[in-house]
Short mmCIF file of C-alpha atoms in Angstrom, two decimals:
data_model
loop_
_atom_site.label_atom_id
_atom_site.label_comp_id
_atom_site.label_asym_id
_atom_site.label_seq_id
_atom_site.Cartn_x
_atom_site.Cartn_y
_atom_site.Cartn_z
CA UNK A 1 131.77 52.29 -83.02
CA UNK A 2 133.21 49.10 -84.27
CA UNK A 3 133.49 46.80 -80.56
CA UNK A 4 131.02 46.35 -78.33
CA UNK A 5 131.44 48.32 -74.86
CA UNK A 6 130.05 44.99 -72.88
CA UNK A 7 131.71 42.25 -74.30
CA UNK A 8 134.62 42.99 -76.40
CA UNK A 9 132.63 41.92 -79.59
CA UNK A 10 132.32 42.95 -83.30
CA UNK A 11 129.02 44.55 -83.24
CA UNK A 12 126.26 45.31 -86.71
CA UNK A 13 124.32 48.78 -87.09
CA UNK A 14 121.15 46.31 -87.60
CA UNK A 15 117.55 47.95 -86.30
CA UNK A 16 116.54 46.27 -83.80
CA UNK A 17 113.26 44.46 -83.51
CA UNK A 18 110.02 46.45 -81.82
CA UNK A 19 112.52 49.92 -83.71
CA UNK A 20 112.31 52.00 -86.46
CA UNK A 21 116.36 53.30 -86.63
CA UNK A 22 119.41 51.42 -87.12
CA UNK A 23 121.89 50.86 -84.46
CA UNK A 24 124.42 49.09 -83.22
CA UNK A 25 123.89 45.81 -81.78
CA UNK A 26 126.56 42.94 -80.35
CA UNK A 27 125.47 39.92 -82.60
CA UNK A 28 127.54 38.78 -79.05
CA UNK A 29 125.91 40.10 -75.94
CA UNK A 30 122.30 41.68 -77.47
CA UNK A 31 123.48 45.43 -76.15
CA UNK A 32 121.96 47.87 -78.10
CA UNK A 33 124.50 50.61 -77.54
CA UNK A 34 122.26 54.12 -78.61
CA UNK A 35 123.65 56.86 -79.53
CA UNK A 36 122.10 60.61 -78.74
CA UNK A 37 122.97 64.45 -79.49
CA UNK A 38 124.91 66.13 -77.10
CA UNK A 39 124.32 68.62 -74.73
CA UNK A 40 126.50 72.22 -75.03
CA UNK A 41 125.92 74.58 -72.03
CA UNK A 42 127.69 78.77 -71.52
CA UNK A 43 127.14 81.38 -70.31
CA UNK A 44 125.82 84.99 -71.38
CA UNK A 45 127.99 86.15 -68.81
CA UNK A 46 127.87 89.84 -68.15
CA UNK A 47 129.29 92.56 -66.59
CA UNK A 48 126.56 96.30 -66.63
CA UNK A 49 126.81 96.61 -70.53
CA UNK A 50 129.77 94.62 -71.27
CA UNK A 51 129.81 90.54 -71.59
CA UNK A 52 133.15 88.27 -71.75
CA UNK A 53 134.30 86.51 -73.75
CA UNK A 54 136.63 84.00 -74.61
CA UNK A 55 139.13 83.68 -77.75
CA UNK A 56 140.29 80.27 -78.39
CA UNK A 57 143.28 78.56 -77.51
CA UNK A 58 142.37 75.35 -78.46
CA UNK A 59 141.37 73.84 -82.67
CA UNK A 60 138.47 74.09 -83.66
CA UNK A 61 138.51 77.24 -84.33
CA UNK A 62 141.66 77.88 -82.41
CA UNK A 63 141.98 81.79 -82.21
CA UNK A 64 138.88 83.27 -82.86
CA UNK A 65 136.14 84.34 -80.03
CA UNK A 66 133.61 83.14 -78.02
CA UNK A 67 131.57 82.31 -75.41
CA UNK A 68 132.11 80.10 -72.06
CA UNK A 69 130.70 76.36 -72.99
CA UNK A 70 131.52 73.51 -73.55
CA UNK A 71 129.93 70.26 -73.19
CA UNK A 72 127.48 69.18 -69.97
CA UNK A 73 128.63 66.29 -67.98
CA UNK A 74 126.66 63.41 -66.24
CA UNK A 75 126.01 64.31 -62.42
CA UNK A 76 125.66 68.41 -62.74
CA UNK A 77 122.65 70.73 -64.22
CA UNK A 78 122.32 72.61 -67.56
CA UNK A 79 122.78 76.13 -64.79
CA UNK A 80 125.75 74.12 -62.75
CA UNK A 81 127.05 72.35 -66.36
CA UNK A 82 126.70 75.63 -68.58
CA UNK A 83 128.25 77.78 -65.05
CA UNK A 84 131.58 74.91 -64.22
CA UNK A 85 132.45 75.31 -67.75
CA UNK A 86 132.57 79.32 -67.27
CA UNK A 87 134.17 79.02 -64.02
CA UNK A 88 137.12 76.74 -66.60
CA UNK A 89 137.23 78.66 -69.58
CA UNK A 90 137.49 82.68 -67.98
CA UNK A 91 138.25 81.60 -64.51
CA UNK A 92 135.09 84.17 -64.04
CA UNK A 93 132.14 82.73 -60.39
CA UNK A 94 128.85 83.79 -62.08
CA UNK A 95 125.03 83.12 -60.54
CA UNK A 96 122.97 81.87 -63.98
CA UNK A 97 119.94 83.17 -65.07
CA UNK A 98 117.17 82.26 -67.18
CA UNK A 99 117.94 80.02 -70.15
CA UNK A 100 117.93 82.62 -73.21
CA UNK A 101 119.11 81.45 -76.06
CA UNK A 102 118.07 77.09 -77.96
CA UNK A 103 119.35 76.49 -80.51
CA UNK A 104 119.44 72.45 -82.38
CA UNK A 105 122.37 72.22 -84.75
CA UNK A 106 121.40 68.39 -86.28
CA UNK A 107 124.84 68.11 -88.77
CA UNK A 108 126.98 67.81 -85.37
CA UNK A 109 123.91 66.12 -82.95
CA UNK A 110 124.35 69.08 -81.00
CA UNK A 111 121.88 71.60 -78.85
CA UNK A 112 123.18 73.77 -77.38
CA UNK A 113 121.57 75.85 -74.81
CA UNK A 114 122.76 78.94 -73.52
CA UNK A 115 122.41 80.85 -69.68
CA UNK A 116 122.62 84.14 -68.83
CA UNK A 117 124.31 85.14 -66.49
CA UNK A 118 126.22 87.52 -64.42
CA UNK A 119 129.43 88.66 -63.14
CA UNK A 120 129.13 89.69 -59.18
CA UNK A 121 132.86 90.98 -59.88
CA UNK A 122 135.03 92.14 -63.30
CA UNK A 123 137.33 88.70 -62.47
CA UNK A 124 138.40 86.75 -65.18
CA UNK A 125 141.16 85.22 -66.79
CA UNK A 126 141.99 83.03 -68.94
CA UNK A 127 141.62 78.75 -68.23
CA UNK A 128 143.49 76.65 -69.76
CA UNK A 129 141.53 76.51 -72.73
CA UNK A 130 141.69 79.82 -73.37
CA UNK A 131 144.40 83.03 -74.42
CA UNK A 132 142.45 85.97 -73.68
CA UNK A 133 139.23 86.83 -71.64
CA UNK A 134 137.87 90.61 -72.54
CA UNK A 135 135.01 92.68 -71.52
CA UNK A 136 133.57 93.94 -74.80
CA UNK A 137 130.68 96.60 -75.03
CA UNK A 138 127.82 96.10 -77.67
CA UNK A 139 130.70 97.67 -80.04
CA UNK A 140 133.55 95.91 -79.22
CA UNK A 141 132.23 92.89 -80.61
CA UNK A 142 134.42 92.05 -83.41
CA UNK A 143 131.64 89.99 -85.23
CA UNK A 144 133.80 88.69 -88.19
CA UNK A 145 136.47 86.57 -85.94
CA UNK A 146 133.62 84.43 -84.69
CA UNK A 147 134.04 81.07 -83.05
CA UNK A 148 130.75 79.69 -84.28
CA UNK A 149 127.82 80.41 -86.38
CA UNK A 150 125.57 79.81 -83.03
CA UNK A 151 127.19 81.67 -81.19
CA UNK A 152 127.14 84.90 -83.53
CA UNK A 153 123.50 84.06 -84.41
CA UNK A 154 123.75 84.18 -80.87
CA UNK A 155 125.27 87.57 -79.69
CA UNK A 156 122.80 88.96 -81.98
CA UNK A 157 119.12 88.21 -80.53
CA UNK A 158 120.57 88.81 -77.53
CA UNK A 159 122.19 92.75 -78.28
CA UNK A 160 118.44 93.20 -80.03
CA UNK A 161 116.58 92.07 -77.31
CA UNK A 162 118.77 94.27 -74.88
CA UNK A 163 117.64 96.92 -76.84
CA UNK A 164 113.88 96.52 -75.72
CA UNK A 165 114.62 95.96 -72.25
CA UNK A 166 112.71 91.92 -72.82
CA UNK A 167 115.39 89.03 -73.48
CA UNK A 168 112.16 86.26 -73.91
CA UNK A 169 114.08 82.31 -74.99
CA UNK A 170 115.00 81.97 -78.45
CA UNK A 171 115.26 78.87 -80.33
CA UNK A 172 115.86 78.12 -83.57
CA UNK A 173 118.26 75.79 -85.56
CA UNK A 174 122.01 76.02 -87.21
CA UNK A 175 122.03 73.57 -90.10
CA UNK A 176 125.42 73.59 -92.17
CA UNK A 177 124.79 74.36 -96.28
CA UNK A 178 125.80 70.71 -98.11
CA UNK A 179 129.05 70.55 -99.86
CA UNK A 180 130.29 74.51 -98.86
CA UNK A 181 132.89 75.44 -95.80
CA UNK A 182 131.67 76.96 -93.67
CA UNK A 183 127.97 78.09 -94.87
CA UNK A 184 125.22 77.94 -92.43
CA UNK A 185 121.43 77.81 -92.43
CA UNK A 186 120.07 79.48 -89.51
CA UNK A 187 116.40 79.47 -89.02
CA UNK A 188 114.56 81.63 -85.74
CA UNK A 189 110.94 79.88 -84.72
CA UNK A 190 108.30 82.45 -83.19
CA UNK A 191 107.49 81.58 -80.36
CA UNK A 192 105.12 83.93 -79.45
CA UNK A 193 102.35 81.32 -77.69
CA UNK B 1 132.37 50.29 -70.94
CA UNK B 2 134.60 47.82 -70.47
CA UNK B 3 135.81 47.31 -73.69
CA UNK B 4 136.92 50.30 -76.94
CA UNK B 5 134.27 50.13 -79.38
CA UNK B 6 136.96 50.95 -81.19
CA UNK B 7 139.48 48.85 -81.46
CA UNK B 8 138.81 46.52 -79.24
CA UNK B 9 141.48 46.43 -76.94
CA UNK B 10 139.95 46.51 -72.68
CA UNK B 11 139.78 50.29 -71.25
CA UNK B 12 140.83 52.19 -67.74
CA UNK B 13 138.96 54.81 -65.79
CA UNK B 14 141.53 57.59 -65.55
CA UNK B 15 140.98 61.82 -65.94
CA UNK B 16 143.07 62.41 -69.20
CA UNK B 17 145.73 64.98 -69.23
CA UNK B 18 144.52 67.83 -68.81
CA UNK B 19 141.34 67.26 -67.97
CA UNK B 20 139.73 66.45 -64.55
CA UNK B 21 137.05 64.01 -64.42
CA UNK B 22 137.61 60.82 -65.07
CA UNK B 23 137.15 59.05 -68.13
CA UNK B 24 136.70 55.57 -70.15
CA UNK B 25 140.57 55.43 -72.06
CA UNK B 26 141.32 53.30 -74.06
CA UNK B 27 145.22 52.83 -73.09
CA UNK B 28 145.91 50.74 -76.91
CA UNK B 29 144.61 53.13 -79.81
CA UNK B 30 143.59 56.36 -77.16
CA UNK B 31 140.39 57.23 -78.12
CA UNK B 32 138.48 59.04 -74.77
CA UNK B 33 135.60 57.80 -74.65
CA UNK B 34 133.54 60.70 -73.13
CA UNK B 35 129.70 60.13 -71.43
CA UNK B 36 126.88 62.67 -71.61
CA UNK B 37 123.65 62.78 -70.28
CA UNK B 38 120.86 62.82 -72.57
CA UNK B 39 118.23 64.53 -73.77
CA UNK B 40 114.44 63.44 -73.40
CA UNK B 41 111.74 65.34 -75.26
CA UNK B 42 107.77 65.69 -75.70
CA UNK B 43 105.57 67.49 -76.39
CA UNK B 44 102.16 68.55 -74.01
CA UNK B 45 99.77 68.10 -76.38
CA UNK B 46 96.96 70.13 -75.93
CA UNK B 47 92.83 69.67 -77.49
CA UNK B 48 90.74 72.69 -76.39
CA UNK B 49 90.53 72.70 -72.60
CA UNK B 50 91.96 68.63 -72.84
CA UNK B 51 95.22 66.94 -72.74
CA UNK B 52 96.77 63.93 -74.79
CA UNK B 53 97.92 61.37 -71.55
CA UNK B 54 99.32 58.07 -72.51
CA UNK B 55 99.00 55.45 -70.63
CA UNK B 56 102.32 53.26 -70.38
CA UNK B 57 103.16 49.92 -72.43
CA UNK B 58 106.02 48.80 -71.49
CA UNK B 59 108.61 48.91 -67.90
CA UNK B 60 109.42 51.11 -66.09
CA UNK B 61 106.28 52.46 -64.93
CA UNK B 62 103.99 49.81 -66.55
CA UNK B 63 100.44 51.08 -66.61
CA UNK B 64 100.76 54.71 -64.94
CA UNK B 65 100.08 57.54 -66.94
CA UNK B 66 102.61 59.67 -68.21
CA UNK B 67 102.65 62.07 -71.40
CA UNK B 68 104.21 61.39 -74.61
CA UNK B 69 108.14 61.83 -74.72
CA UNK B 70 111.46 60.11 -75.30
CA UNK B 71 115.15 59.10 -76.06
CA UNK B 72 115.94 62.90 -78.47
CA UNK B 73 117.68 61.09 -81.32
CA UNK B 74 120.44 62.21 -83.73
CA UNK B 75 120.47 64.63 -86.85
CA UNK B 76 116.48 65.86 -85.64
CA UNK B 77 115.38 68.64 -83.75
CA UNK B 78 114.18 68.78 -79.96
CA UNK B 79 110.86 69.98 -81.58
CA UNK B 80 111.18 67.54 -83.58
CA UNK B 81 112.07 64.28 -81.57
CA UNK B 82 108.83 66.14 -79.91
CA UNK B 83 106.46 65.13 -82.27
CA UNK B 84 108.65 62.01 -83.20
CA UNK B 85 107.52 61.09 -79.83
CA UNK B 86 104.19 62.07 -79.92
CA UNK B 87 103.00 60.36 -83.58
CA UNK B 88 105.17 57.33 -82.20
CA UNK B 89 103.50 56.45 -78.81
CA UNK B 90 100.15 58.31 -79.69
CA UNK B 91 100.17 58.27 -82.80
CA UNK B 92 99.23 62.16 -83.07
CA UNK B 93 100.50 65.03 -85.02
CA UNK B 94 101.21 68.02 -83.33
CA UNK B 95 101.91 71.83 -84.34
CA UNK B 96 105.42 71.52 -81.79
CA UNK B 97 105.05 75.69 -79.85
CA UNK B 98 107.15 77.53 -77.15
CA UNK B 99 109.86 75.17 -74.85
CA UNK B 100 107.53 75.25 -71.75
CA UNK B 101 109.37 72.64 -69.60
CA UNK B 102 113.18 72.37 -68.28
CA UNK B 103 114.07 69.52 -66.20
CA UNK B 104 117.39 68.52 -64.78
CA UNK B 105 117.28 64.91 -63.75
CA UNK B 106 120.76 64.62 -62.13
CA UNK B 107 121.29 61.22 -60.88
CA UNK B 108 120.54 59.40 -64.45
CA UNK B 109 122.07 62.21 -66.21
CA UNK B 110 118.65 63.13 -67.69
CA UNK B 111 117.41 66.82 -69.32
CA UNK B 112 113.85 66.87 -69.98
CA UNK B 113 112.66 69.14 -72.83
CA UNK B 114 109.01 69.71 -73.05
CA UNK B 115 107.27 71.23 -75.14
CA UNK B 116 103.43 73.12 -75.42
CA UNK B 117 101.82 71.63 -78.58
CA UNK B 118 98.44 72.20 -80.31
CA UNK B 119 96.85 68.26 -81.95
CA UNK B 120 95.02 70.53 -84.82
CA UNK B 121 92.54 67.40 -84.60
CA UNK B 122 90.71 64.68 -82.07
CA UNK B 123 92.44 61.32 -83.54
CA UNK B 124 94.94 59.92 -81.37
CA UNK B 125 95.52 55.96 -80.49
CA UNK B 126 97.85 53.82 -78.49
CA UNK B 127 100.81 53.53 -80.23
CA UNK B 128 103.26 50.18 -79.56
CA UNK B 129 104.72 51.56 -76.75
CA UNK B 130 101.09 52.56 -74.86
CA UNK B 131 98.41 50.70 -73.88
CA UNK B 132 95.85 53.17 -74.16
CA UNK B 133 95.97 56.96 -75.32
CA UNK B 134 93.09 59.65 -73.78
CA UNK B 135 92.27 62.95 -73.31
CA UNK B 136 91.90 64.46 -70.45
CA UNK B 137 90.36 67.52 -68.60
CA UNK B 138 92.27 68.84 -66.28
CA UNK B 139 89.55 66.81 -63.41
CA UNK B 140 90.08 63.69 -64.69
CA UNK B 141 93.86 64.32 -65.21
CA UNK B 142 95.18 61.15 -62.20
CA UNK B 143 97.09 62.20 -60.53
CA UNK B 144 97.79 59.00 -57.74
CA UNK B 145 98.78 57.43 -60.95
CA UNK B 146 101.38 59.28 -63.05
CA UNK B 147 104.50 57.37 -64.85
CA UNK B 148 107.05 60.54 -63.36
CA UNK B 149 107.94 63.05 -60.75
CA UNK B 150 109.09 64.85 -63.62
CA UNK B 151 105.87 65.02 -65.93
CA UNK B 152 103.32 64.90 -62.29
CA UNK B 153 105.42 68.19 -61.99
CA UNK B 154 105.06 69.66 -65.34
CA UNK B 155 101.22 68.67 -65.04
CA UNK B 156 101.58 70.36 -61.56
CA UNK B 157 102.53 73.76 -62.98
CA UNK B 158 101.41 73.26 -66.66
CA UNK B 159 97.44 74.18 -64.77
CA UNK B 160 98.62 76.88 -62.20
CA UNK B 161 99.70 78.37 -65.74
CA UNK B 162 96.46 77.74 -67.56
CA UNK B 163 94.31 79.50 -64.49
CA UNK B 164 96.39 82.89 -65.08
CA UNK B 165 96.76 82.42 -69.86
CA UNK B 166 100.76 82.65 -68.92
CA UNK B 167 103.35 79.81 -69.71
CA UNK B 168 106.34 81.46 -68.15
CA UNK B 169 109.89 78.67 -69.32
CA UNK B 170 109.60 76.77 -66.17
CA UNK B 171 111.97 75.12 -65.22
CA UNK B 172 114.06 73.45 -62.36
CA UNK B 173 115.85 69.99 -60.67
CA UNK B 174 114.20 67.20 -59.82
CA UNK B 175 116.19 64.29 -57.68
CA UNK B 176 115.55 60.89 -55.77
CA UNK B 177 117.38 60.97 -52.64
CA UNK B 178 119.18 58.10 -51.43
CA UNK B 179 118.18 55.29 -49.81
CA UNK B 180 115.11 55.50 -50.06
CA UNK B 181 113.00 54.46 -52.88
CA UNK B 182 110.94 56.75 -55.30
CA UNK B 183 111.50 60.06 -53.34
CA UNK B 184 112.19 62.55 -54.28
CA UNK B 185 113.61 65.96 -53.72
CA UNK B 186 111.57 69.06 -56.11
CA UNK B 187 114.09 72.59 -57.09
CA UNK B 188 111.79 74.95 -58.29
CA UNK B 189 113.62 78.73 -60.23
CA UNK B 190 112.34 81.57 -59.98
CA UNK B 191 113.30 82.80 -63.64
CA UNK B 192 112.08 86.28 -63.28
CA UNK B 193 115.07 88.49 -64.85
#
């Protein structure tokens, strides 16, 4: 950020009075421009014992598999956002259920929220951002071709929980290890209260 | 938003190619300025059968009671943000536990996430944004002086659950009713899966 989005003057990075973090502040009009994490919402769409996955038609991670998910928009709920992304990326209507996975990705300022969701019918297809969509049973998941660590981790937790028949909320954090391409640290919390 | 924060030129509200929502787009440098919901993180700090509440020293809702909560910052996890807000507003160190309440506030583009948290000691006090902090048992909660509907609702759910000894994740949405000051519609989801 270099210019004030309110008045067009230059901004400077400074700690405002009463604050303890540097912010982009406009010296001209005084506007403080906060920057905050974004929410990524998505679904784990279930049809019998199969899940609906999408092959990415866009960068990053073109050609790899993921769950339907994307940035939450203003004016919607997290559940509506998860359903919208599933419709956009996999052309599938879903009934959104309980929140299953909540992951922090602090190195890229994102919070992932993945919901279990029910496909009322096996009707789906690739949206504009997908090359292909496919219902997969556990044995068909292409574990070496999953686009993002957060999706890989969520799917692994999901199948482990499914074997027990219970799906408690799973929370954790995934951090990229510094100086190493595609190496991550994964922390899963124990939420037993 | 009136000016591009990258180049300082004027922005126009238009639907970018391949998108389906109007965005602030810079005609000069092409930057698309997305606006997304913000996350508010906070704690329900427990000491025995008491909860730690804060009396607000700032607008909106100056002088009314709330739980320690505020906007999540870049670079932190939701749990770290909840602990930071509790330290800032109530000068209390907490051990953050499980996520308890997840609320959509789509009319103001916010998602609230409140965590159960344990005070290791009854040590607390008003931070810069609080007039007063107080441990309260259920019978002491000033129900008519709670700052925000989302906090009122979360506290009510909390005490109802506490009576059963179980704290499942509670999710819902709160919408301001149009044309009516301080009238809200509250929807609580049934997450039994």
